Amino acid sequence: MSSPRDRGKSLMESSGSEPPVTPSRYELQKRRDWNTFGQYLKNQRPPVPMSHCSCNHVLDFLRYLDQFGKTKVHVPGCMFYGQPEPPAPCTCPLRQAWGSLDALIGRLRAAYEENGGSPETNPFASGAIRVYLREVRECQAKARGIPYKKKKKKKPTAEIGGGRDDSSSSSSSSFSFS
């Protein structure tokens, strides 16, 4: 029986008695993300060993990735700021979409622990990362003129409608990322 840490292991590490299992798309992406982050740390001057990685390195990595983004984020001075579908092009920067960054952090958080990191020292699970992602989400929503609706605002109607306890069903809520 394999432990949770063994889920993302490569085919060459499987024992002879088990048939080789093709890694899922998620596992392959997680491995690519982990290798990319590791390479980013190695390219720092001076290089940063993973054991010395902090949430500040993760934040710098997320900011670095913005240069490869494909999502137009209008700045407050842009005449299209707050418009979901601007009628013409503008010079506002391209950034990484919030949903992409959120998914990336989730994969890196899992990869860190699968590669021997402790959950208590996981830099991807830091409160600073959550704050940064929240700020990116809010900034991008304002720039597009589409407010992000928090799920907490739906609680009163659920309590009035059925009087049931929503605490057990809150984790089964689904988000749509497009």
Coordinates of C-alpha atoms in Angstrom, one line a residue:
M1 CA 0.0 0.0 0.0
S2 CA 1.5 3.4 -0.9
S3 CA 1.5 6.3 1.4
P4 CA 0.3 9.8 0.4
R5 CA 4.0 10.8 -0.1
D6 CA 4.4 8.1 -2.7
R7 CA 1.5 9.4 -5.0
G8 CA 3.7 11.6 -7.2
K9 CA 6.7 9.3 -7.5
S10 CA 8.1 8.5 -10.9
L11 CA 7.7 5.2 -12.8
M12 CA 11.3 4.2 -12.2
E13 CA 10.7 4.2 -8.4
S14 CA 7.9 1.7 -8.5
S15 CA 8.6 -1.8 -7.2
G16 CA 8.8 -4.7 -9.6
S17 CA 5.6 -6.3 -8.2
E18 CA 3.4 -3.3 -9.1
P19 CA 2.5 -2.5 -12.7
P20 CA 3.8 1.0 -13.8
V21 CA 1.2 3.7 -13.4
T22 CA 1.1 6.6 -15.8
P23 CA 1.1 9.9 -13.7
S24 CA -2.1 11.9 -14.0
R25 CA -2.1 15.3 -15.8
Y26 CA -2.2 17.0 -12.3
E27 CA 0.9 15.0 -11.1
L28 CA 2.8 15.9 -14.3
Q29 CA 1.9 19.5 -13.9
K30 CA 2.8 19.5 -10.2
R31 CA 6.2 18.0 -11.0
R32 CA 6.9 20.6 -13.8
D33 CA 5.9 23.4 -11.4
W34 CA 8.1 22.0 -8.6
N35 CA 11.1 21.7 -11.0
T36 CA 10.4 25.3 -12.3
F37 CA 10.4 26.7 -8.8
G38 CA 13.5 24.8 -7.9
Q39 CA 15.3 26.2 -11.0
Y40 CA 14.1 29.7 -10.1
L41 CA 15.7 29.3 -6.6
K42 CA 19.0 28.0 -8.2
N43 CA 19.1 31.0 -10.5
Q44 CA 19.0 33.5 -7.6
R45 CA 22.2 35.2 -6.7
P46 CA 23.3 33.7 -4.4
P47 CA 21.4 30.4 -5.1
V48 CA 18.8 29.6 -2.4
P49 CA 18.6 26.0 -1.2
M50 CA 15.0 24.7 -0.8
S51 CA 15.6 24.3 2.9
H52 CA 16.1 28.1 3.2
C53 CA 13.1 29.0 1.0
S54 CA 10.7 31.4 2.6
C55 CA 7.3 32.9 1.7
N56 CA 9.3 35.9 0.4
H57 CA 10.9 33.7 -2.2
V58 CA 7.5 32.4 -3.2
L59 CA 6.1 35.9 -3.5
D60 CA 9.1 37.0 -5.7
F61 CA 8.5 33.9 -7.8
L62 CA 4.8 34.8 -8.3
R63 CA 5.8 38.4 -9.3
Y64 CA 8.4 37.0 -11.7
L65 CA 5.8 34.9 -13.4
D66 CA 3.7 38.0 -14.2
Q67 CA 5.9 38.8 -17.1
F68 CA 4.7 35.5 -18.8
G69 CA 1.0 36.2 -18.1
K70 CA -1.7 36.4 -20.8
T71 CA -4.4 38.2 -18.8
K72 CA -4.8 42.0 -19.5
V73 CA -5.2 43.8 -16.2
H74 CA -6.2 47.4 -16.6
V75 CA -4.5 50.0 -14.4
P76 CA -6.7 52.5 -12.5
G77 CA -5.7 55.3 -15.0
C78 CA -6.7 53.4 -18.0
M79 CA -9.9 54.5 -19.8
F80 CA -11.0 50.8 -19.9
Y81 CA -10.5 50.3 -16.2
G82 CA -13.6 48.5 -14.8
Q83 CA -14.9 47.4 -18.1
P84 CA -15.4 43.7 -18.6
E85 CA -15.1 43.9 -22.4
P86 CA -13.1 46.9 -23.5
P87 CA -13.9 48.0 -27.1
A88 CA -10.3 48.7 -28.1
P89 CA -6.7 47.7 -27.3
C90 CA -4.7 49.5 -24.6
T91 CA -1.1 49.5 -23.2
C92 CA -2.0 47.9 -19.8
P93 CA 0.2 45.0 -18.7
L94 CA -0.4 41.4 -19.2
R95 CA -0.4 39.4 -15.9
Q96 CA -0.9 35.9 -14.6
A97 CA -4.6 35.3 -13.9
W98 CA -5.5 34.9 -10.3
G99 CA -7.0 31.4 -10.8
S100 CA -3.7 30.3 -12.4
L101 CA -1.7 31.6 -9.5
D102 CA -4.1 30.0 -7.0
A103 CA -3.9 26.6 -8.7
L104 CA 0.0 26.9 -8.9
I105 CA 0.3 27.5 -5.2
G106 CA -2.0 24.6 -4.5
R107 CA 0.3 22.3 -6.5
L108 CA 3.5 23.6 -5.1
R109 CA 2.1 23.4 -1.5
A110 CA 1.4 19.7 -2.1
A111 CA 4.7 19.1 -3.9
Y112 CA 6.6 20.7 -1.0
E113 CA 5.2 18.2 1.5
E114 CA 5.6 15.2 -0.9
N115 CA 9.2 16.1 -1.3
G116 CA 9.9 15.8 2.4
G117 CA 8.9 19.3 3.6
S118 CA 7.0 19.7 6.9
P119 CA 3.5 21.2 6.7
E120 CA 4.5 23.5 9.6
T121 CA 7.4 25.1 7.5
N122 CA 5.6 25.0 4.1
P123 CA 6.3 28.5 2.6
F124 CA 3.5 28.0 0.1
A125 CA 1.0 27.7 3.0
S126 CA 2.0 31.0 4.5
G127 CA -0.6 33.7 5.4
A128 CA 1.4 36.2 3.3
I129 CA 0.7 34.0 0.2
R130 CA -3.0 33.9 1.0
V131 CA -3.0 37.7 1.4
Y132 CA -1.2 38.2 -1.9
L133 CA -3.6 36.0 -3.8
R134 CA -6.6 37.8 -2.3
E135 CA -5.1 41.1 -3.3
V136 CA -4.5 39.9 -6.9
R137 CA -8.0 38.5 -7.1
E138 CA -9.6 41.8 -5.9
C139 CA -7.3 43.9 -8.1
Q140 CA -8.2 41.8 -11.2
A141 CA -11.9 41.8 -10.4
K142 CA -11.9 45.7 -10.1
A143 CA -9.9 46.1 -13.3
R144 CA -12.5 44.0 -15.1
G145 CA -15.5 45.7 -13.4
I146 CA -16.6 42.3 -12.1
P147 CA -16.8 42.1 -8.3
Y148 CA -15.7 38.9 -6.6
K149 CA -18.6 37.6 -4.5
K150 CA -17.7 36.0 -1.3
K151 CA -19.5 32.8 -0.4
K152 CA -20.1 34.0 3.1
K153 CA -22.8 36.4 1.9
K154 CA -25.0 33.4 0.9
K155 CA -25.2 32.0 4.4
P156 CA -28.3 33.9 5.6
T157 CA -30.5 32.7 2.8
A158 CA -29.5 29.1 3.4
E159 CA -30.3 29.4 7.1
I160 CA -33.7 31.0 6.4
G161 CA -34.6 28.5 3.7
G162 CA -33.9 25.3 5.5
G163 CA -32.5 26.1 8.9
R164 CA -29.7 23.5 8.3
D165 CA -26.2 23.8 9.6
D166 CA -24.0 25.0 6.6
S167 CA -20.7 24.2 8.4
S168 CA -20.8 20.6 7.1
S169 CA -21.5 21.5 3.5
S170 CA -19.2 24.5 3.1
S171 CA -16.2 22.4 1.9
S172 CA -18.3 20.8 -0.8
S173 CA -18.9 24.1 -2.5
S174 CA -17.5 24.4 -6.0
F175 CA -15.8 27.3 -7.8
S176 CA -15.8 27.8 -11.5
F177 CA -12.4 28.7 -12.9
S178 CA -12.4 29.6 -16.6

